[in-house]
Amino acid sequence: MNLREGTRRLALLLGVVGAIAGGFASYSELLTVLEQWARHNRFEQLAASPFVQHAQESCYASSPKPEHGPWDKYQAPQQIPPPVPKGARFISEAPYCFVPFDDPNAIYYTPSESNSDGIRTVHFEDSEIAAIKTSDGDIFYPTAATSAWLLLLIVLYPILGFLIPWGAVRAIGWVLAGFFQPLKLPN
């Protein structure tokens, strides 16, 4: 029985199995990171669009400035505001901004016309964008960008998957080799 050669082969076999398992873990984590990255980029793209900027300005305007004079309030409106959702009230300055009765810190901006970005509703919480709902039915929330450390960890999964079992078997083989003395043959 050759303990040294058997330990080396077992360490390599378990190291390769660990690297394969680390590769599967890396792949599943990579899919999650790529999806989070895509959702973050899409939210940032929608939040930076002129439509959302206009929505935020119109819903949070501190005081609307009259363009012509006080007689404007007696003229017919140029646009018909959308119907008020049940359980909400409109902000008087902006016809497309409404506040739900159950949450006074929230404001929803729902335009009556479609826009080029496909945004259906913008939800604001405490003057920050909390969610954007598109005409596809997707809802985008502000998510943190993926960190570089997570990408580094994804690369390290297969390497660690090899090194941990390989090193453990080599260490155990080294300890066991200390208990066995080679047989000395008489001359």
Short mmCIF file of C-alpha atoms in Angstrom, two decimals:
data_model
loop_
_atom_site.label_atom_id
_atom_site.label_comp_id
_atom_site.label_asym_id
_atom_site.label_seq_id
_atom_site.Cartn_x
_atom_site.Cartn_y
_atom_site.Cartn_z
CA MET A 1 0.00 0.00 0.00
CA ASN A 2 1.40 3.38 -1.06
CA LEU A 3 -0.14 5.98 1.25
CA ARG A 4 1.58 8.92 -0.41
CA GLU A 5 0.38 8.14 -3.95
CA GLY A 6 -3.15 7.26 -2.76
CA THR A 7 -3.43 10.50 -0.82
CA ARG A 8 -2.26 12.53 -3.81
CA ARG A 9 -4.78 10.91 -6.14
CA LEU A 10 -7.63 11.26 -3.66
CA ALA A 11 -6.74 14.94 -3.11
CA LEU A 12 -6.78 15.62 -6.86
CA LEU A 13 -10.07 13.77 -7.35
CA LEU A 14 -11.83 15.61 -4.51
CA GLY A 15 -10.27 18.91 -5.65
CA VAL A 16 -11.70 18.48 -9.16
CA VAL A 17 -15.12 17.57 -7.74
CA GLY A 18 -14.94 20.65 -5.50
CA ALA A 19 -13.97 22.85 -8.45
CA ILE A 20 -16.95 21.56 -10.44
CA ALA A 21 -19.27 22.24 -7.49
CA GLY A 22 -17.71 25.71 -7.14
CA GLY A 23 -18.31 26.29 -10.84
CA PHE A 24 -22.02 25.50 -10.45
CA ALA A 25 -22.25 27.80 -7.42
CA SER A 26 -20.41 30.51 -9.35
CA TYR A 27 -22.75 30.19 -12.32
CA SER A 28 -25.91 30.43 -10.20
CA GLU A 29 -24.52 33.43 -8.33
CA LEU A 30 -23.49 35.06 -11.61
CA LEU A 31 -27.05 34.77 -12.95
CA THR A 32 -28.38 36.48 -9.83
CA VAL A 33 -25.79 39.25 -10.04
CA LEU A 34 -26.44 39.86 -13.74
CA GLU A 35 -30.20 40.08 -13.13
CA GLN A 36 -29.68 42.53 -10.24
CA TRP A 37 -27.29 44.55 -12.38
CA ALA A 38 -29.77 44.72 -15.27
CA ARG A 39 -32.63 45.78 -12.96
CA HIS A 40 -30.42 48.44 -11.35
CA ASN A 41 -29.39 49.84 -14.73
CA ARG A 42 -32.99 49.83 -16.02
CA PHE A 43 -34.22 51.66 -12.90
CA GLU A 44 -31.44 54.25 -13.18
CA GLN A 45 -32.23 54.71 -16.87
CA LEU A 46 -35.94 55.22 -16.16
CA ALA A 47 -35.28 57.48 -13.16
CA ALA A 48 -33.01 59.71 -15.25
CA SER A 49 -35.53 60.01 -18.09
CA PRO A 50 -37.04 63.43 -18.77
CA PHE A 51 -40.52 62.01 -18.11
CA VAL A 52 -39.69 61.04 -14.51
CA GLN A 53 -37.84 64.31 -13.93
CA HIS A 54 -40.93 66.20 -15.13
CA ALA A 55 -43.13 64.06 -12.87
CA GLN A 56 -40.96 64.82 -9.85
CA GLU A 57 -40.88 68.54 -10.62
CA SER A 58 -44.64 68.76 -11.15
CA CYS A 59 -45.56 66.74 -8.05
CA TYR A 60 -43.12 68.49 -5.72
CA ALA A 61 -43.31 72.03 -7.00
CA SER A 62 -43.39 74.18 -3.89
CA SER A 63 -45.64 76.77 -5.40
CA PRO A 64 -46.79 76.97 -8.98
CA LYS A 65 -45.86 80.19 -10.72
CA PRO A 66 -48.67 81.78 -12.72
CA GLU A 67 -47.56 82.49 -16.26
CA HIS A 68 -50.16 85.10 -17.18
CA GLY A 69 -52.18 86.26 -14.24
CA PRO A 70 -54.96 85.46 -11.80
CA TRP A 71 -57.58 85.30 -14.58
CA ASP A 72 -56.10 81.93 -15.79
CA LYS A 73 -58.09 80.02 -13.20
CA TYR A 74 -61.31 81.05 -14.96
CA GLN A 75 -60.24 79.60 -18.31
CA ALA A 76 -61.13 76.10 -19.48
CA PRO A 77 -58.42 73.48 -18.77
CA GLN A 78 -56.33 72.40 -21.75
CA GLN A 79 -56.16 68.73 -20.69
CA ILE A 80 -58.75 66.58 -19.00
CA PRO A 81 -57.24 65.10 -15.85
CA PRO A 82 -57.46 61.32 -15.42
CA PRO A 83 -60.05 59.93 -13.00
CA VAL A 84 -59.06 59.96 -9.34
CA PRO A 85 -58.24 56.44 -8.09
CA LYS A 86 -60.44 55.14 -5.28
CA GLY A 87 -59.04 56.10 -1.89
CA ALA A 88 -56.89 58.98 -3.14
CA ARG A 89 -57.00 62.71 -3.73
CA PHE A 90 -55.29 64.91 -6.30
CA ILE A 91 -52.70 67.50 -5.44
CA SER A 92 -54.23 70.75 -6.56
CA GLU A 93 -51.12 72.07 -8.34
CA ALA A 94 -50.49 68.96 -10.48
CA PRO A 95 -53.47 67.17 -12.05
CA TYR A 96 -51.64 63.86 -12.54
CA CYS A 97 -50.22 63.59 -9.01
CA PHE A 98 -52.35 62.02 -6.32
CA VAL A 99 -51.80 61.11 -2.67
CA PRO A 100 -53.36 57.94 -1.25
CA PHE A 101 -55.42 58.59 1.88
CA ASP A 102 -53.70 55.79 3.81
CA ASP A 103 -50.14 57.06 3.13
CA PRO A 104 -49.71 60.87 3.17
CA ASN A 105 -45.95 60.60 2.42
CA ALA A 106 -46.53 58.82 -0.89
CA ILE A 107 -47.36 60.44 -4.20
CA TYR A 108 -48.26 58.64 -7.41
CA TYR A 109 -47.81 60.26 -10.81
CA THR A 110 -50.04 58.73 -13.48
CA PRO A 111 -50.25 60.54 -16.81
CA SER A 112 -53.25 60.14 -19.12
CA GLU A 113 -51.09 59.87 -22.24
CA SER A 114 -48.42 57.29 -23.03
CA ASN A 115 -44.77 58.27 -23.15
CA SER A 116 -41.73 57.10 -25.08
CA ASP A 117 -40.21 55.25 -22.09
CA GLY A 118 -43.32 53.15 -21.53
CA ILE A 119 -43.77 54.41 -17.96
CA ARG A 120 -47.26 53.99 -16.56
CA THR A 121 -46.88 55.11 -12.93
CA VAL A 122 -44.14 56.69 -10.84
CA HIS A 123 -44.36 56.19 -7.07
CA PHE A 124 -42.62 58.74 -4.84
CA GLU A 125 -41.92 58.30 -1.13
CA ASP A 126 -40.73 61.38 0.77
CA SER A 127 -39.79 63.11 -2.51
CA GLU A 128 -37.63 60.16 -3.63
CA ILE A 129 -38.48 57.69 -6.39
CA ALA A 130 -39.70 54.50 -4.70
CA ALA A 131 -40.91 52.53 -7.72
CA ILE A 132 -41.53 52.86 -11.44
CA LYS A 133 -44.19 50.77 -13.14
CA THR A 134 -43.90 50.35 -16.89
CA SER A 135 -46.63 49.64 -19.42
CA ASP A 136 -45.32 46.04 -19.65
CA GLY A 137 -46.36 45.50 -16.03
CA ASP A 138 -42.77 45.42 -14.72
CA ILE A 139 -42.09 47.28 -11.49
CA PHE A 140 -38.58 48.60 -10.93
CA TYR A 141 -37.39 49.48 -7.43
CA PRO A 142 -34.18 51.28 -6.51
CA THR A 143 -31.59 48.54 -6.03
CA ALA A 144 -27.97 48.82 -5.07
CA ALA A 145 -25.36 48.28 -7.73
CA THR A 146 -23.40 45.05 -7.51
CA SER A 147 -20.07 45.35 -5.78
CA ALA A 148 -16.74 44.38 -7.25
CA TRP A 149 -16.12 42.11 -4.26
CA LEU A 150 -19.09 39.98 -5.22
CA LEU A 151 -17.73 39.59 -8.74
CA LEU A 152 -14.35 38.62 -7.30
CA LEU A 153 -16.04 36.05 -5.06
CA ILE A 154 -17.79 34.56 -8.09
CA VAL A 155 -14.41 34.04 -9.73
CA LEU A 156 -12.98 32.53 -6.52
CA TYR A 157 -15.73 29.89 -6.04
CA PRO A 158 -14.17 27.28 -8.36
CA ILE A 159 -10.68 27.99 -7.07
CA LEU A 160 -11.77 27.62 -3.45
CA GLY A 161 -13.80 24.56 -4.44
CA PHE A 162 -10.58 22.93 -5.58
CA LEU A 163 -8.21 24.16 -2.87
CA ILE A 164 -10.31 23.36 0.21
CA PRO A 165 -10.85 19.60 -0.36
CA TRP A 166 -7.40 19.20 -1.94
CA GLY A 167 -5.70 20.88 1.02
CA ALA A 168 -7.80 19.00 3.58
CA VAL A 169 -6.96 15.59 2.08
CA ARG A 170 -3.28 16.49 1.77
CA ALA A 171 -3.19 17.63 5.41
CA ILE A 172 -4.92 14.47 6.64
CA GLY A 173 -2.56 12.35 4.53
CA TRP A 174 0.44 14.18 5.94
CA VAL A 175 -0.75 13.56 9.51
CA LEU A 176 -1.45 9.89 8.82
CA ALA A 177 1.94 9.45 7.18
CA GLY A 178 3.54 10.47 10.47
CA PHE A 179 1.96 7.45 12.22
CA PHE A 180 3.22 4.90 9.74
CA GLN A 181 6.89 4.12 9.55
CA PRO A 182 8.28 2.56 6.43
CA LEU A 183 9.26 -1.05 6.95
CA LYS A 184 12.99 -1.55 7.21
CA LEU A 185 14.17 -4.73 5.68
CA PRO A 186 17.05 -6.54 7.32
CA ASN A 187 20.21 -6.72 5.25
#
